[in-house]
Coordinates of C-alpha atoms in Angstrom, one line a residue:
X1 CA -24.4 -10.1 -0.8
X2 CA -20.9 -9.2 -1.8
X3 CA -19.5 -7.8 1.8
X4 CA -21.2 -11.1 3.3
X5 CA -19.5 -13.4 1.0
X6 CA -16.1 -11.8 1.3
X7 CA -16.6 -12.0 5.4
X8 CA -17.0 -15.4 4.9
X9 CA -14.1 -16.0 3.0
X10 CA -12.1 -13.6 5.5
X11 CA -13.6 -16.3 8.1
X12 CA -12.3 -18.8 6.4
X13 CA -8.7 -17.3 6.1
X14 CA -8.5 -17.4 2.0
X15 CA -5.9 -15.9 0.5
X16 CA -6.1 -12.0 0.4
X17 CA -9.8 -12.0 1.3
X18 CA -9.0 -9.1 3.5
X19 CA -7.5 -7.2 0.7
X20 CA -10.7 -8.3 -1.6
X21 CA -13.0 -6.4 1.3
X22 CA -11.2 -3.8 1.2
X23 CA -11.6 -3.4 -2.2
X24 CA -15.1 -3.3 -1.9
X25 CA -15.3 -1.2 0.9
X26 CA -13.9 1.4 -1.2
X27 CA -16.0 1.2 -4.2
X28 CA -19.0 1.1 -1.6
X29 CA -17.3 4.7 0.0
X30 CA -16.7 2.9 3.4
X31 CA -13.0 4.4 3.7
X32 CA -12.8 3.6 7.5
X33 CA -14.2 -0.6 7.1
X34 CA -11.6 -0.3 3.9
X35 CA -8.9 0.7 6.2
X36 CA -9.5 -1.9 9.3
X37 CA -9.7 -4.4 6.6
X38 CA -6.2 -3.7 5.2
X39 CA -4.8 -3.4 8.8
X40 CA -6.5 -7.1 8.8
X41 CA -4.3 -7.8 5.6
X42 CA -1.1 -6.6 7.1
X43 CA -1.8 -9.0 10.3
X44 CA -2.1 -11.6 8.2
X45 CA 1.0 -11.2 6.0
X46 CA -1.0 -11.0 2.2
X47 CA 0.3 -9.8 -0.7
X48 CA 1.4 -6.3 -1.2
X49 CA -1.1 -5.5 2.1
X50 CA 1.7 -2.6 2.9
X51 CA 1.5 -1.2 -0.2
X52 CA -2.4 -1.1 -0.1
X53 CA -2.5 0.2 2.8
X54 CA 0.1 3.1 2.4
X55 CA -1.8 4.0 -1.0
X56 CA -5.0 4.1 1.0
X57 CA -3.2 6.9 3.4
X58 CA -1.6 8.4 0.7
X59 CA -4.6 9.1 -1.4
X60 CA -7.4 10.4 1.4
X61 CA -8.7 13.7 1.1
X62 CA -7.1 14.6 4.4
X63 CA -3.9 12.4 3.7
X64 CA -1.6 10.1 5.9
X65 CA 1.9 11.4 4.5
X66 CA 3.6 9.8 7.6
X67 CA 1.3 7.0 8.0
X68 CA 1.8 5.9 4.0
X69 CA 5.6 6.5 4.3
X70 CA 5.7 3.8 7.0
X71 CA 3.8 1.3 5.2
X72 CA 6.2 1.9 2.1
X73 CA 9.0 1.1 4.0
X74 CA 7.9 -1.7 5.6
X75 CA 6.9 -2.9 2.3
X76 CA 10.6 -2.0 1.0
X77 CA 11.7 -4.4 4.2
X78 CA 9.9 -7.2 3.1
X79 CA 11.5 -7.1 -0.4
X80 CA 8.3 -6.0 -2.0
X81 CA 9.7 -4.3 -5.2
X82 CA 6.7 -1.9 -5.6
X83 CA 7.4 -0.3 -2.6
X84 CA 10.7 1.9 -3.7
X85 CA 8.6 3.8 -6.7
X86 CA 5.0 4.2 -4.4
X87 CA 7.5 5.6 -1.9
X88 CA 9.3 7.8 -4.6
X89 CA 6.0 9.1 -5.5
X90 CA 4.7 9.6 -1.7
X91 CA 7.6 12.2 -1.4
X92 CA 7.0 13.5 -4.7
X93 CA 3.5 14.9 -3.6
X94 CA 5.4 16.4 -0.7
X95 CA 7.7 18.1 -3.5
X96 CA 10.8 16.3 -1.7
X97 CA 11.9 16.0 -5.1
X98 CA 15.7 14.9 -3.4
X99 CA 14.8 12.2 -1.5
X100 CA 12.4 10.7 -4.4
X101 CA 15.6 10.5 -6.3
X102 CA 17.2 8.8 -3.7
X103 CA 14.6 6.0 -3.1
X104 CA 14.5 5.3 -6.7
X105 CA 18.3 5.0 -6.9
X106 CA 18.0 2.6 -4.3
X107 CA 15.5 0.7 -6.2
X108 CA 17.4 0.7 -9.2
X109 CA 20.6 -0.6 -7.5
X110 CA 17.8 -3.8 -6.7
X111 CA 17.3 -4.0 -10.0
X112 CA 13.7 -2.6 -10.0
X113 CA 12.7 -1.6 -14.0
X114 CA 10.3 0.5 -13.0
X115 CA 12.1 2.9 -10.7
X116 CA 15.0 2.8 -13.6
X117 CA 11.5 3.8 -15.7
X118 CA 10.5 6.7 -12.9
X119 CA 13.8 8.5 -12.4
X120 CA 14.3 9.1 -16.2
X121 CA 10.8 10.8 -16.6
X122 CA 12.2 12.3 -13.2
X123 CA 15.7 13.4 -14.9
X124 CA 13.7 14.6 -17.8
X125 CA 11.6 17.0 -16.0
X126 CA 14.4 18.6 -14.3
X127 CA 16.3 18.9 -18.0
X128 CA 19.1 16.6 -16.8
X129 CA 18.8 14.4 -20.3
X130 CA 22.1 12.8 -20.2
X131 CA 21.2 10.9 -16.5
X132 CA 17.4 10.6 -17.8
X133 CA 18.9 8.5 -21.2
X134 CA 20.9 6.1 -19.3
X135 CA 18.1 5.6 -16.7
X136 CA 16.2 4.7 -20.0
X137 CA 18.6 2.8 -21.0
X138 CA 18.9 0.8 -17.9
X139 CA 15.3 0.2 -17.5
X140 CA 15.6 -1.7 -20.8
X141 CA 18.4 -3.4 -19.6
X142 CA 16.5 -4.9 -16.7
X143 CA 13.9 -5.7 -18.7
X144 CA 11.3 -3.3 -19.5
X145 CA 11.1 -2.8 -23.1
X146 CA 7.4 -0.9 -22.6
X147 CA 9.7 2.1 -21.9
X148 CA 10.5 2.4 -25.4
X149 CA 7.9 5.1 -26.3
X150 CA 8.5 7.1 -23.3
X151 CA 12.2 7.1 -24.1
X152 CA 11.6 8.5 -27.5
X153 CA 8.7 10.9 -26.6
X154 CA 11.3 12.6 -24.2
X155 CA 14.1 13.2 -27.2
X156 CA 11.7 14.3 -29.3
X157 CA 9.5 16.7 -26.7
X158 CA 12.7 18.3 -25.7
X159 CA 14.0 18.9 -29.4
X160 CA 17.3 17.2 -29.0
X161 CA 17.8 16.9 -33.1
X162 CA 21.4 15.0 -32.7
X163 CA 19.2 12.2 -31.3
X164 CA 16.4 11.8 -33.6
X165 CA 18.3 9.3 -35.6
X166 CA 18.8 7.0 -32.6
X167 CA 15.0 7.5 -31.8
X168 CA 14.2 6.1 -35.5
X169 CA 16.8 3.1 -34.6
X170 CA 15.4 2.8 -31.5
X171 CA 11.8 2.0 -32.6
X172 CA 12.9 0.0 -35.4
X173 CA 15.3 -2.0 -33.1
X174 CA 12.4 -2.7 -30.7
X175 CA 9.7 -2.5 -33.1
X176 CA 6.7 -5.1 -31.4
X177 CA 5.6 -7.7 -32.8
X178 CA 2.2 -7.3 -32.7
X179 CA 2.3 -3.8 -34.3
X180 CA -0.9 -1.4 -32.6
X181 CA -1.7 2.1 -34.2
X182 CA -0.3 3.8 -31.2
X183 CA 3.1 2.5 -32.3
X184 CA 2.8 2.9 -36.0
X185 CA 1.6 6.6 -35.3
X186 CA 4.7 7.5 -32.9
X187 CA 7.2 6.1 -35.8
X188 CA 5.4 7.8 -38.8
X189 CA 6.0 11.3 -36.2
X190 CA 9.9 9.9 -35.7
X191 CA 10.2 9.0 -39.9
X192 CA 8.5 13.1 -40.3
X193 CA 11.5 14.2 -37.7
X194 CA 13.7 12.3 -39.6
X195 CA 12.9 13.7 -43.0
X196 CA 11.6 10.6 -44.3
X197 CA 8.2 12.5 -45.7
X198 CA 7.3 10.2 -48.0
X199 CA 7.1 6.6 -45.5
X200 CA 5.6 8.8 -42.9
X201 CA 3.0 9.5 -44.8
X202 CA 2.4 6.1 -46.3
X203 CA 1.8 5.1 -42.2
X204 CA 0.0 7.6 -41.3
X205 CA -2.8 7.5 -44.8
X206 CA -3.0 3.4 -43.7
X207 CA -3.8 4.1 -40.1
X208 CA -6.5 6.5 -41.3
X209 CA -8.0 3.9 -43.2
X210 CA -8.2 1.5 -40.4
X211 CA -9.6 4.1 -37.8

């Protein structure tokens, strides 16, 4: 009843109806109707149809590599934003490690947050901290505050102790307003690195008691 209500809102041209088929092509395991239905979504111009359609390549268990990489870029050449970091990560699987980089750096130059967020786990990995901490930095800067923890997590995973005061800053700087235990845990850990036993402690004894 699903597939014959979505065909009739494909039939009636509503907005991303193609893209809703596809979907449920691919929960019912009908990978080749899912992929006709996104070709249908690229011919008819929906939203971020290039970018569904690349992942669908990207992801089979016989994958596309050059099929998704065209789709990505056609994406990128409509100004769809998403397109620079599923094209970073495309290459990535390829371990093209070089040209990742450079797709991201072209995303952050169009002031995408989220490659800014992707090449400073990238940096990170590759134990190039100083580049990794200002692509941090900059994802913040365009934006995306969510990279907080992640930021932190890194300084403290790679055991960079001349930092661990700007981690404690850094969390109490952005500290959410809407506090969740997640949070509070990941400070009480940065207080512990800190020395500060005692408030550490205090967190983590009142998270207990909530969980």
């Amino acid at each position: 009843m699903a597939e014959k209500y979505f065909r009739d809102a494909v039939e009636a041209k509503l907005d991303k109806s193609n893209t809703a088929l596809a979907k449920l092509f691919s929960k019912m395991k009908k990978k080749k109707d899912a992929e006709i239905a996104l070709l249908n979504a690229v011919k008819e111009n929906e939203e971020d149809s290039n970018i569904n359609l690349g992942r669908l390549y990207m992801f089979k268990s016989k994958p596309s590599f050059k099929k998704a990489e065209e789709q990505f870029k056609l994406a990128i050449d409509k100004g769809e934003i998403d397109g620079y970091t599923q094209l970073a990560r495309l290459y990535l699987r390829q371990k093209q490690n070089d040209m990742a980089i450079a797709v991201l750096e072209n995303g952050v130059s169009h002031n995408d947050a989220e490659s800014a967020h992707q090449l400073a786990h990238l940096f990170h990995r590759e134990g190039l901290f100083e580049k990794s901490d200002k692509m941090f930095e900059k994802a913040i800067e365009l934006g995306d505050t969510s990279v907080i923890g992640c930021w932190v997590q890194s300084i403290y995973r790679s055991k960079r102790n001349n930092r661990k005061k700007f981690t404690k800053e850094l969390l109490e700087k952005y500290k959410p307003d809407d506090i969740n235990s997640r949070f509070e845990l990941l400070y009480a850990k940065i207080l512990l690195w800190n020395d500060n036993l005692t408030e550490a402690i205090g967190i983590v004894k009142k998270q207990a008691a909530i969980l």
